[in-house]
XYZ file of C-alpha atoms in Angstrom:
720
model
C -25.354 71.113 6.227
C -22.885 69.514 8.779
C -25.446 66.738 9.391
C -25.682 66.073 5.610
C -21.846 65.991 5.308
C -21.616 63.550 8.241
C -24.314 61.374 6.635
C -22.516 61.327 3.357
C -19.208 60.512 5.073
C -20.741 57.591 7.031
C -22.502 56.366 3.945
C -19.252 56.275 2.012
C -17.567 54.426 4.887
C -20.438 51.887 5.014
C -20.281 51.179 1.279
C -16.446 50.966 1.351
C -16.693 48.498 4.288
C -19.425 46.534 2.462
C -17.323 46.436 -0.714
C -14.332 45.290 1.308
C -16.357 42.528 2.882
C -17.732 41.417 -0.493
C -14.219 41.312 -1.861
C -13.063 39.280 1.167
C -15.915 36.834 0.670
C -15.206 36.555 -3.060
C -11.461 36.050 -2.409
C -12.230 33.583 0.304
C -14.374 31.598 -2.125
C -11.800 31.605 -4.953
C -8.630 31.389 -2.850
C -8.952 28.260 -0.687
C -5.620 28.844 1.092
C -7.481 31.519 3.053
C -9.638 28.761 4.560
C -6.877 26.389 5.696
C -3.838 26.447 7.903
C -1.010 23.897 7.896
C 0.872 23.176 11.158
C 4.106 21.230 10.839
C 5.118 19.380 13.989
C 8.107 17.183 14.757
C 9.777 15.729 11.625
C 7.634 17.939 9.402
C 4.384 16.061 9.870
C 1.630 18.368 8.438
C -1.629 18.920 10.324
C -4.303 20.396 8.030
C -6.882 22.608 9.724
C -9.497 23.543 7.152
C -12.869 25.168 7.261
C -14.305 22.804 4.602
C -13.389 19.652 2.683
C -12.517 21.537 -0.519
C -9.840 23.472 1.342
C -8.672 20.272 3.068
C -8.236 18.559 -0.278
C -6.477 21.700 -1.622
C -4.004 21.694 1.270
C -3.234 17.968 0.900
C -2.368 18.321 -2.790
C -0.250 21.359 -2.106
C 1.632 19.614 0.658
C 2.294 16.564 -1.450
C 3.595 18.774 -4.235
C 5.635 20.864 -1.831
C 7.326 17.710 -0.427
C 7.419 15.538 -3.515
C 7.706 18.002 -6.356
C 6.276 16.807 -9.658
C 5.065 13.395 -8.469
C 1.478 14.375 -7.751
C 1.102 16.404 -10.911
C 2.512 13.635 -13.049
C 0.213 11.124 -11.445
C -2.743 13.277 -12.431
C -1.328 13.546 -15.936
C -1.238 9.751 -16.209
C -4.776 9.418 -14.762
C -6.091 12.012 -17.148
C -5.069 9.945 -20.157
C -2.726 12.636 -21.508
C 0.611 11.271 -20.553
C 1.723 10.592 -24.128
C 0.905 14.133 -25.144
C 3.627 15.281 -22.784
C 6.112 12.383 -22.612
C 5.786 10.923 -26.090
C 4.729 7.707 -27.749
C 6.296 5.464 -25.132
C 3.429 6.374 -22.790
C 0.592 5.716 -25.229
C -0.344 2.309 -23.905
C -1.027 3.833 -20.500
C -3.292 6.473 -22.084
C -5.305 3.980 -24.069
C -5.827 1.836 -20.984
C -6.876 4.615 -18.673
C -9.156 6.240 -21.291
C -11.145 3.011 -21.530
C -11.707 3.069 -17.783
C -12.510 6.787 -17.674
C -15.262 6.273 -20.283
C -17.075 3.952 -17.830
C -16.814 6.376 -14.865
C -17.244 9.802 -16.423
C -21.044 9.991 -16.226
C -21.063 8.624 -12.678
C -18.873 11.289 -11.136
C -21.932 13.431 -10.324
C -23.400 10.535 -8.390
C -20.749 10.838 -5.678
C -21.539 12.859 -2.578
C -20.689 16.533 -2.620
C -18.283 15.986 0.217
C -16.063 13.554 -1.722
C -16.301 15.705 -4.856
C -15.229 18.717 -2.816
C -12.062 16.871 -1.812
C -11.287 15.792 -5.341
C -11.946 19.284 -6.714
C -9.876 21.011 -4.091
C -7.049 18.556 -4.669
C -7.163 19.219 -8.401
C -7.147 23.040 -7.828
C -4.018 22.903 -5.725
C -2.188 20.628 -8.177
C -3.027 23.036 -11.030
C -1.842 26.043 -9.060
C 1.369 24.341 -8.091
C 2.126 23.462 -11.710
C 1.528 27.050 -12.830
C 3.732 28.471 -10.075
C 6.560 25.928 -10.455
C 6.850 25.307 -14.236
C 10.481 24.378 -13.954
C 9.575 21.186 -12.081
C 7.459 19.880 -14.933
C 7.826 19.160 -18.675
C 7.340 22.199 -20.897
C 3.983 21.026 -22.212
C 2.558 20.061 -18.776
C -1.125 20.953 -18.550
C -2.553 22.711 -15.537
C -6.243 22.228 -16.035
C -6.848 18.970 -14.070
C -10.340 18.304 -12.683
C -11.774 16.468 -9.771
C -12.574 13.637 -12.101
C -8.901 13.375 -13.024
C -8.160 13.003 -9.311
C -10.813 10.234 -9.009
C -9.271 8.556 -12.067
C -6.114 7.793 -10.042
C -8.294 5.242 -8.176
C -9.949 3.541 -11.132
C -9.460 -0.230 -11.437
C -8.506 -1.596 -14.805
C -7.988 -5.236 -15.899
C -4.655 -6.671 -14.913
C -2.426 -6.204 -17.981
C 0.018 -8.693 -16.518
C -2.652 -11.439 -16.345
C -3.823 -10.632 -19.888
C -0.246 -10.993 -21.097
C 0.084 -14.272 -19.196
C -3.022 -15.670 -20.894
C -2.148 -14.436 -24.395
C 1.427 -15.711 -24.184
C 0.395 -18.882 -22.277
C 3.376 -18.408 -19.969
C 3.606 -18.529 -16.209
C 3.441 -15.440 -14.034
C 7.148 -15.858 -13.197
C 8.043 -15.678 -16.864
C 6.085 -12.426 -17.140
C 7.778 -10.704 -14.215
C 9.587 -7.493 -15.087
C 11.013 -5.570 -12.075
C 10.356 -2.313 -13.888
C 6.673 -2.993 -14.436
C 5.665 -5.453 -11.712
C 2.403 -4.561 -10.008
C 2.601 -3.605 -6.358
C 2.854 -6.553 -4.084
C 4.893 -8.608 -6.543
C 8.270 -8.298 -4.768
C 9.483 -11.056 -2.479
C 9.358 -8.800 0.637
C 6.307 -6.709 -0.295
C 3.431 -6.744 2.155
C 2.622 -5.570 5.633
C 2.353 -6.537 9.330
C -0.565 -5.689 11.587
C -1.678 -6.488 15.133
C -4.763 -5.581 17.157
C -4.897 -6.198 20.876
C -8.058 -6.144 22.963
C -8.265 -4.379 26.342
C -7.760 -7.717 28.110
C -4.273 -7.893 26.602
C -3.060 -4.368 27.359
C -1.664 -2.775 30.470
C -3.893 0.220 30.066
C -7.097 -1.755 29.407
C -7.444 0.043 26.067
C -7.292 -1.481 22.584
C -4.070 -1.142 20.636
C -3.538 -1.228 16.849
C -0.082 -1.646 15.193
C 0.622 -1.520 11.479
C 3.553 -1.302 9.154
C 3.704 -1.801 5.422
C 6.946 -2.903 3.805
C 7.230 -1.865 0.188
C 9.964 -0.141 -1.679
C 10.847 3.232 -0.306
C 9.485 4.844 -3.466
C 5.936 3.723 -2.568
C 5.033 7.247 -1.461
C 3.463 6.890 2.013
C 2.656 10.355 3.249
C 1.916 10.919 6.930
C -0.632 13.668 7.580
C -3.504 14.810 9.862
C -6.641 16.231 8.273
C -9.157 18.177 10.356
C -12.369 19.920 9.311
C -14.551 20.828 12.332
C -17.634 18.699 12.565
C -16.656 16.705 9.501
C -13.385 14.873 9.860
C -10.411 14.462 12.181
C -8.243 11.745 10.742
C -4.482 10.895 11.072
C -2.944 8.428 8.648
C -1.078 7.734 5.476
C -2.137 9.487 2.296
C -0.349 7.970 -0.673
C 1.326 10.575 -2.843
C -0.740 11.408 -5.900
C -4.286 11.422 -4.492
C -6.371 12.066 -1.368
C -7.862 8.608 -0.736
C -5.095 6.032 -1.126
C -5.603 5.613 2.623
C -4.671 2.142 3.764
C -4.179 2.870 7.455
C -4.786 5.455 10.143
C -7.149 6.512 12.967
C -9.596 9.095 14.186
C -10.640 9.826 17.738
C -12.794 6.694 17.953
C -11.261 3.980 15.799
C -8.526 2.945 13.360
C -7.618 0.334 10.813
C -4.761 -1.045 8.822
C -4.456 -3.188 5.701
C -2.300 -6.112 4.674
C -2.077 -7.692 1.248
C -4.142 -10.850 0.733
C -4.304 -13.291 -2.128
C -7.560 -13.416 -4.026
C -8.757 -14.462 -7.485
C -10.848 -11.576 -8.824
C -10.879 -12.260 -12.546
C -11.440 -14.962 -15.159
C -11.082 -15.368 -18.884
C -14.260 -16.721 -20.580
C -14.433 -18.183 -24.079
C -17.613 -17.205 -25.924
C -18.800 -18.836 -29.171
C -18.466 -16.504 -32.138
C -21.650 -16.317 -34.187
C -20.773 -18.023 -37.505
C -23.502 -16.079 -39.361
C -22.948 -12.528 -38.096
C -19.683 -10.665 -37.928
C -18.716 -9.241 -34.541
C -21.458 -11.167 -32.720
C -21.343 -13.996 -30.173
C -23.838 -16.569 -29.079
C -25.077 -16.293 -25.529
C -28.140 -17.999 -24.018
C -29.217 -18.948 -27.491
C -29.174 -15.382 -28.802
C -26.814 -13.588 -31.161
C -25.366 -10.644 -29.196
C -23.381 -7.810 -30.876
C -19.964 -6.868 -29.583
C -19.551 -3.215 -28.611
C -17.078 -1.343 -30.745
C -15.183 1.561 -29.368
C -12.703 3.921 -31.138
C -10.263 5.704 -28.924
C -7.916 8.404 -30.128
C -4.846 9.389 -28.123
C -2.651 12.384 -28.915
C 1.114 11.948 -28.410
C 4.034 14.292 -28.571
C 5.998 13.810 -31.748
C 9.088 15.951 -31.535
C 7.891 19.561 -31.436
C 4.436 18.651 -32.598
C 1.408 16.479 -31.727
C 0.293 13.347 -33.591
C -2.590 11.061 -32.860
C -3.236 7.357 -32.977
C -6.694 5.747 -33.061
C -7.313 2.170 -31.939
C -10.364 -0.037 -32.179
C -11.495 -1.890 -29.045
C -14.266 -4.391 -28.562
C -16.094 -5.372 -25.417
C -19.051 -7.322 -24.095
C -21.259 -6.998 -21.042
C -18.917 -9.427 -19.348
C -15.756 -7.488 -19.958
C -13.234 -6.384 -22.575
C -12.384 -8.662 -25.540
C -8.745 -9.686 -25.344
C -8.540 -12.205 -28.215
C -10.493 -13.662 -31.119
C -9.404 -16.931 -32.647
C -10.663 -20.382 -33.706
C -14.318 -19.416 -33.520
C -13.923 -18.072 -29.996
C -14.152 -14.642 -28.465
C -12.145 -14.394 -25.270
C -13.212 -11.825 -22.661
C -11.598 -10.767 -19.390
C -14.132 -10.419 -16.588
C -12.839 -8.809 -13.391
C -14.171 -7.509 -10.045
C -14.091 -3.788 -9.799
C -14.874 -3.232 -13.473
C -16.461 0.243 -13.632
C -15.980 0.836 -9.887
C -15.598 4.539 -9.093
C -16.548 4.867 -5.368
C -13.268 4.047 -3.654
C -12.916 7.617 -2.416
C -16.505 7.632 -1.170
C -15.844 4.463 0.824
C -12.609 5.714 2.321
C -14.089 9.098 3.359
C -16.932 7.242 5.109
C -14.440 4.993 6.867
C -12.361 8.017 7.890
C -15.466 9.703 9.388
C -16.933 6.611 11.124
C -17.383 6.727 14.852
C -18.506 3.173 15.620
C -17.752 -0.357 14.392
C -21.179 -0.585 12.794
C -20.612 2.650 10.812
C -17.190 1.459 9.717
C -18.486 -1.948 8.657
C -21.287 -0.317 6.696
C -18.702 1.696 4.765
C -16.736 -1.502 4.086
C -19.918 -3.119 2.757
C -19.790 -0.755 -0.226
C -17.164 -3.190 -1.634
C -15.523 -0.338 -3.551
C -12.191 -1.426 -2.152
C -11.803 -4.829 -3.809
C -8.760 -6.287 -2.049
C -6.794 -6.455 1.216
C -7.183 -7.715 4.757
C -8.495 -5.053 7.133
C -7.616 -5.094 10.793
C -9.528 -2.729 13.111
C -9.525 -1.495 16.729
C -11.621 1.111 18.528
C -12.114 3.142 21.721
C -14.981 0.833 22.756
C -12.485 -2.017 23.023
C -13.402 -3.902 19.855
C -10.855 -5.604 17.627
C -11.940 -6.978 14.302
C -10.495 -8.521 11.132
C -12.006 -9.107 7.696
C -10.458 -10.902 4.736
C -11.793 -8.331 2.298
C -12.278 -8.979 -1.395
C -14.849 -8.309 -4.075
C -14.748 -12.010 -4.578
C -16.762 -13.540 -7.479
C -19.504 -15.983 -6.524
C -18.481 -18.721 -8.906
C -20.896 -21.126 -10.694
C -17.847 -23.143 -11.726
C -14.540 -24.369 -10.148
C -11.765 -21.749 -9.964
C -9.393 -21.651 -12.956
C -5.770 -20.639 -13.363
C -4.564 -17.660 -15.398
C -3.804 -19.823 -18.452
C -7.328 -21.274 -18.745
C -10.296 -19.892 -20.582
C -13.653 -21.138 -19.294
C -16.345 -21.920 -21.889
C -19.413 -19.734 -21.422
C -22.608 -20.371 -23.398
C -24.918 -18.377 -21.132
C -25.417 -16.578 -17.826
C -25.287 -19.765 -15.844
C -21.680 -20.292 -16.956
C -20.296 -16.951 -15.663
C -20.254 -15.219 -12.316
C -22.504 -12.240 -11.919
C -22.531 -11.685 -8.145
C -20.025 -11.366 -5.339
C -19.646 -13.539 -2.292
C -21.736 -11.705 0.330
C -19.764 -9.550 2.716
C -21.169 -11.478 5.671
C -19.713 -14.680 4.205
C -16.177 -13.313 4.024
C -13.770 -14.712 6.685
C -13.869 -12.314 9.669
C -13.215 -12.316 13.416
C -14.691 -9.948 16.058
C -13.175 -9.944 19.545
C -11.685 -13.447 19.311
C -10.432 -15.429 22.305
C -6.977 -14.563 23.559
C -7.594 -10.913 22.717
C -5.343 -10.640 19.668
C -5.550 -10.423 15.892
C -2.565 -10.664 13.658
C -1.819 -10.732 9.921
C 1.407 -10.706 7.985
C 0.029 -11.546 4.536
C -0.596 -15.177 5.350
C -4.070 -16.587 4.867
C -6.986 -15.739 7.179
C -7.142 -19.239 8.695
C -4.513 -18.487 11.363
C -5.628 -14.950 12.310
C -6.193 -16.223 15.843
C -4.945 -19.700 16.755
C -6.870 -19.776 20.038
C -9.945 -20.487 17.956
C -10.540 -23.798 16.218
C -8.487 -23.568 12.984
C -10.863 -24.406 10.172
C -8.873 -24.906 7.006
C -11.759 -26.110 4.764
C -12.863 -23.003 2.811
C -16.518 -22.102 2.664
C -16.077 -20.990 -0.939
C -13.588 -22.661 -3.340
C -11.958 -19.343 -4.318
C -11.090 -18.288 -0.765
C -7.359 -18.104 -0.207
C -5.763 -21.468 0.505
C -4.240 -22.033 4.002
C -0.657 -20.875 4.379
C 1.410 -19.541 7.281
C 4.747 -17.942 6.695
C 7.677 -17.945 9.099
C 7.049 -14.219 9.632
C 3.471 -14.911 10.700
C 4.604 -17.762 12.971
C 6.997 -15.397 14.672
C 4.216 -12.846 15.139
C 2.085 -15.514 16.890
C 4.988 -16.284 19.201
C 5.315 -12.563 19.978
C 1.714 -11.635 20.728
C -0.225 -14.903 20.826
C 0.323 -15.651 24.510
C -1.323 -14.311 27.662
C 0.972 -11.423 28.613
C -0.281 -7.834 28.718
C 1.464 -5.181 26.711
C 1.885 -1.429 26.951
C 1.972 0.692 23.827
C 5.739 1.025 24.339
C 6.018 -2.757 24.549
C 4.322 -3.080 21.159
C 6.799 -0.567 19.631
C 9.648 -2.646 21.042
C 8.197 -5.958 19.746
C 7.641 -4.453 16.321
C 11.356 -4.062 15.937
C 12.200 -7.665 16.939
C 15.247 -8.787 14.971
C 14.858 -12.534 15.329
C 15.269 -14.685 12.213
C 12.917 -17.615 12.829
C 14.487 -19.625 10.022
C 17.627 -20.026 12.111
C 15.718 -21.586 14.962
C 14.323 -24.164 12.546
C 17.373 -25.200 10.548
C 20.567 -24.029 12.329
C 20.762 -27.184 14.479
C 20.841 -29.373 11.336
C 23.427 -27.093 9.713
C 25.686 -27.258 12.709
C 25.362 -31.058 12.918
C 26.118 -31.421 9.202
C 29.243 -29.268 9.268
C 30.539 -30.875 12.512
C 30.170 -34.310 10.915
C 32.922 -33.331 8.434
C 35.472 -32.569 11.221
C 36.110 -29.011 9.994
C 39.411 -27.287 10.578
C 40.791 -23.751 10.343
C 38.415 -21.018 9.263
C 35.548 -23.389 8.651
C 35.786 -24.633 12.252
C 36.021 -21.031 13.538
C 33.103 -19.934 11.441
C 31.103 -22.869 12.771
C 31.906 -21.883 16.326
C 30.774 -18.366 15.616
C 27.475 -19.657 14.187
C 26.884 -21.729 17.333
C 27.228 -18.549 19.472
C 25.091 -16.450 17.159
C 21.818 -15.353 18.795
C 19.746 -16.048 15.665
C 18.946 -12.342 15.129
C 19.775 -9.824 12.444
C 20.421 -7.064 14.970
C 23.014 -4.523 13.803
C 25.571 -5.957 16.247
C 25.040 -9.613 15.478
C 27.912 -11.705 14.158
C 26.990 -14.810 12.234
C 23.889 -13.407 10.590
C 25.635 -12.242 7.436
C 27.283 -15.622 7.008
C 24.029 -17.470 7.695
C 22.181 -15.430 5.078
C 24.798 -15.993 2.396
C 24.825 -19.701 3.193
C 21.015 -19.983 3.031
C 20.733 -18.175 -0.239
C 23.422 -20.256 -1.849
C 21.929 -23.481 -0.504
C 18.474 -22.364 -1.710
C 19.763 -21.091 -5.110
C 18.522 -17.575 -4.271
C 20.317 -14.393 -4.895
C 22.467 -12.342 -7.223
C 23.085 -14.154 -10.524
C 21.129 -17.247 -9.563
C 17.746 -18.535 -10.652
C 14.525 -19.174 -8.767
C 14.653 -20.781 -5.319
C 14.620 -24.512 -5.049
C 11.231 -26.033 -4.068
C 10.748 -26.417 -0.333
C 11.002 -30.177 -0.404
C 14.503 -29.744 -1.782
C 15.448 -27.358 0.996
C 13.617 -28.516 4.149
C 13.528 -31.897 5.766
C 9.941 -31.080 6.653
C 8.258 -28.413 4.488
C 5.368 -26.356 5.852
C 2.473 -28.607 6.640
C -1.144 -27.763 7.417
C -0.967 -30.520 10.013
C 1.930 -28.759 11.841
C 1.328 -25.122 10.920
C 3.216 -23.580 13.824
C 6.357 -25.717 13.765
C 7.122 -26.220 10.059
C 9.182 -25.779 7.922
C 12.131 -27.259 9.763
C 15.349 -29.226 9.199
C 17.501 -29.568 6.098
C 16.656 -31.823 3.195
C 20.258 -32.119 1.901
C 22.953 -31.945 4.584
C 25.746 -32.665 2.086
C 24.765 -29.702 -0.098
C 24.355 -27.613 3.093
C 27.994 -28.263 3.996
C 29.235 -27.379 0.545
C 27.265 -24.118 0.618
C 28.643 -23.322 4.083
C 32.214 -23.704 2.857
C 31.377 -21.489 -0.106
C 29.705 -18.871 2.128
C 32.710 -18.557 4.452
C 34.990 -17.748 1.564
C 32.453 -15.465 -0.130
C 31.718 -13.322 2.937
C 35.415 -13.001 3.643
C 36.054 -11.986 0.007
C 33.266 -9.384 0.002
C 33.640 -7.902 3.429
C 37.154 -8.771 4.633
C 36.045 -11.158 7.326
C 33.492 -13.982 7.737
C 32.536 -12.695 11.185
C 31.490 -9.265 9.991
C 28.578 -7.666 11.937
C 25.180 -7.348 10.224
C 25.158 -3.582 10.673
C 28.609 -3.192 9.092
C 27.107 -4.555 5.877
C 23.452 -3.461 6.067
C 22.898 0.294 6.102
C 20.281 3.010 5.950
C 21.713 5.650 3.635
C 19.617 8.734 3.004
C 21.034 12.240 2.668
C 24.031 12.546 4.919
C 22.770 9.631 7.070
C 24.724 6.405 6.833
C 23.933 4.133 9.792
C 23.599 0.427 10.547
C 20.188 -1.186 10.535
C 18.782 -4.496 11.636
C 16.134 -6.547 9.906
C 15.961 -8.985 6.956
C 13.798 -10.471 4.275
C 10.925 -12.958 4.301
C 13.301 -15.778 3.391
C 14.978 -15.583 6.808
C 11.678 -15.334 8.713
C 12.117 -11.837 10.091
C 9.262 -9.766 11.411
C 11.114 -6.530 10.842
C 11.295 -6.768 7.067
C 14.119 -4.955 5.272
C 14.967 -5.038 1.630
C 18.486 -4.173 0.429
C 20.379 -3.603 -2.808
C 24.122 -3.686 -3.212
C 25.667 -0.211 -3.260
C 28.783 0.908 -5.077
C 31.057 0.138 -2.137
C 29.670 -3.417 -1.965
C 27.563 -2.837 1.153
C 23.802 -3.383 1.209
C 21.732 -0.207 1.297
C 18.077 -0.316 2.413
C 15.655 0.341 -0.448
C 12.509 -1.047 1.019
C 10.838 -3.059 3.767
C 9.452 -1.304 6.830
C 8.535 2.228 5.822
C 5.611 3.735 7.750
C 5.237 2.297 11.260
C 2.268 3.284 13.485
C 1.162 2.092 16.901
C -1.936 3.626 18.474
C -3.760 3.166 21.777
C -7.458 4.139 21.829
C -8.199 6.048 25.036
C -10.350 9.137 25.394
C -7.628 10.736 23.221
C -5.649 8.455 20.982
C -2.010 8.005 22.050
C 0.327 6.993 19.230
C 3.903 6.654 17.949
C 5.025 6.603 14.349
C 8.022 6.762 12.053
C 8.310 7.272 8.309
C 11.659 5.783 7.323
C 12.193 7.928 4.249
C 10.815 11.142 5.731
C 8.099 13.508 4.633
C 9.912 14.745 1.546
C 11.728 13.252 -1.402
C 13.565 16.527 -1.980
C 17.200 16.177 -0.881
C 17.341 19.828 0.204
C 14.294 19.494 2.449
C 14.807 19.392 6.255
C 12.276 16.517 6.216
C 14.157 14.343 3.717
C 16.392 12.292 6.065
C 15.452 13.500 9.551
C 13.739 10.210 10.417
C 16.260 7.843 8.818
C 18.536 7.331 11.839
C 15.566 7.185 14.178
C 14.032 4.449 12.064
C 17.332 2.530 11.811
C 17.528 2.455 15.595
C 13.938 1.242 15.962
C 12.762 4.460 17.501
C 9.417 6.160 16.857
C 8.275 9.716 17.430
C 5.232 10.715 19.514
C 2.199 11.540 17.403
C 0.516 14.900 18.040
C -3.237 14.342 17.609
C -5.102 16.438 20.124
C -5.284 20.120 19.089
C -3.417 21.277 22.205
C -0.555 18.854 21.482
C -0.402 19.982 17.855
C -0.229 23.654 18.938
C 2.417 22.890 21.600
C 4.599 20.949 19.125
C 4.136 23.362 16.205
C 7.452 24.233 14.485
C 5.919 25.935 11.456
C 2.488 27.429 10.603
C 1.437 28.715 7.203
C -1.368 28.823 4.655
C -0.411 26.505 1.772
C 0.080 28.459 -1.421
C -0.438 31.896 0.193
C 3.192 32.861 -0.247
C 2.782 32.791 -3.972
C 0.384 35.750 -3.962
C 2.359 38.041 -1.704
């Protein structure tokens, strides 16, 4: 009897334990926060340690929502084509546009690898959970049923609405510019800098990569480290609103960065309408029907929901944008129907060799941008990347429709990846790009300015790029710390090129009083925009007045009206230089002396007294300037209420990494990990950034554990 009782007791314990294990397995499956830990290190940088990619995607979305509130959820709302159902009719155009793109990609979602779908699905699950648990941060009618496909939809490429408007209105791009709706990269200081140095050019004998984008400080760079054992160990920037807006970062073996390039990826074609059949066009001697599509979008109408249905037409070449005078105009663009951007980026993030990384790039799912690369094996590499049409005709501008009577008149293929401009381990051991054309990526090589294909970017070399060549194009060897220091170089190359002519022009007028004193100050000025410099504020105001740039003025004068010698392909490293109009330069100088004195109390005010980083309680001087002055450290400012210039863009996420057995890196995110004013990570990097300082990156697991300031399971606190 005792034996039977003991048996029954042990049996009950066994079944209770089995039931508990089953519950834990079930909970583990349905509650991904149990499979991931977040470790915050210095300045709140999150390190995601997940058991699987679903949990990693979940953690990333939770963190972005934790630090940026509603931004990620609202981005998914827009990508799902339901923005108007929450925000009203004013968002209906966005919904119509995205729904057309989603129709092309919906059936292809299942073709992606399980790994990338796991990231998307996990990301969506966390966004949904955050919305449910924080309803006060979202509109009352905010949905919380986003899918992995909605996450993918944040990456879909649609036709350029700006270019379509330009064609339909037959107006220039400048006339179409609207600061509220301009596409990314359209601002005068938008872009990026990047360098790669070979082992022959470094003190350590290890390759170094440096990158920094400079967009508005609302661009949403998000520094994070994602680790899944045996699958991924990547540190980089994850743009707020999705998991694969990754334009720079590194793993244990390699890293890359991007810079904007200029490419022509679309064309308007004019097809002949069939005069005998409605909604048909003639192509290769056949009558081809247009494809008709009806799309219905719901929109919030006060307390209720209304709908609007629109009719769209398309061809195999692209969407129809106009029908008139017997013509059917279609917009054909690279990336139409492309859905694999996340697949490509995940492959790049997991690559271990140059060959693996290049194979990922050859997917061509990322249709734009220069890519600069470095790795632990000592390779440095650059590719002018673009899904560039292989044209059967000369390039055309945005106002021109090309006649197309058959397949021979339109592009159907891309320029082969192997034919794109690229450099592997060039002489001199350096690669640089600051948004100038590929031709001057390494000036130790013969500079070939005749393009292989007519739609390659035309040769151009900005002052910013010329300064970069002066900084790293020599023979000296640099440490990682040297690169950090050079990154924050304050020199304004424009002053080197034109200040002598300005000084001579003003001196020729025998100036007296304040004009003479201001000229003497300009002579002593060190040609930098360092926070302590005197003369830089005056020089900038003078240049912008002389060039007709700035507040309340129109577009800049053409270069031949400003420079004695505009930039020339024959003298790419020493032009532009000199002043085209010394008399006007003197008049602008006199104006600038009075203007600076009126605005700031003195014409010899220091740069940092006027130009500030203001975030949270931080209000500190900062150096750096815009492209127009030829700075490498790009800063964009807007006038604040007190008349001073507050930083709103320019350098934002700066990274420098050296590829040894374990990557060694420094970084800074100017606007911090969080947009929430009450977050400890909102303004804690602002002063560091202003001073040109970077924090040490924790990459190795031991360093992450040592530097941990907070550990938690994202979302777990909500179920306690």
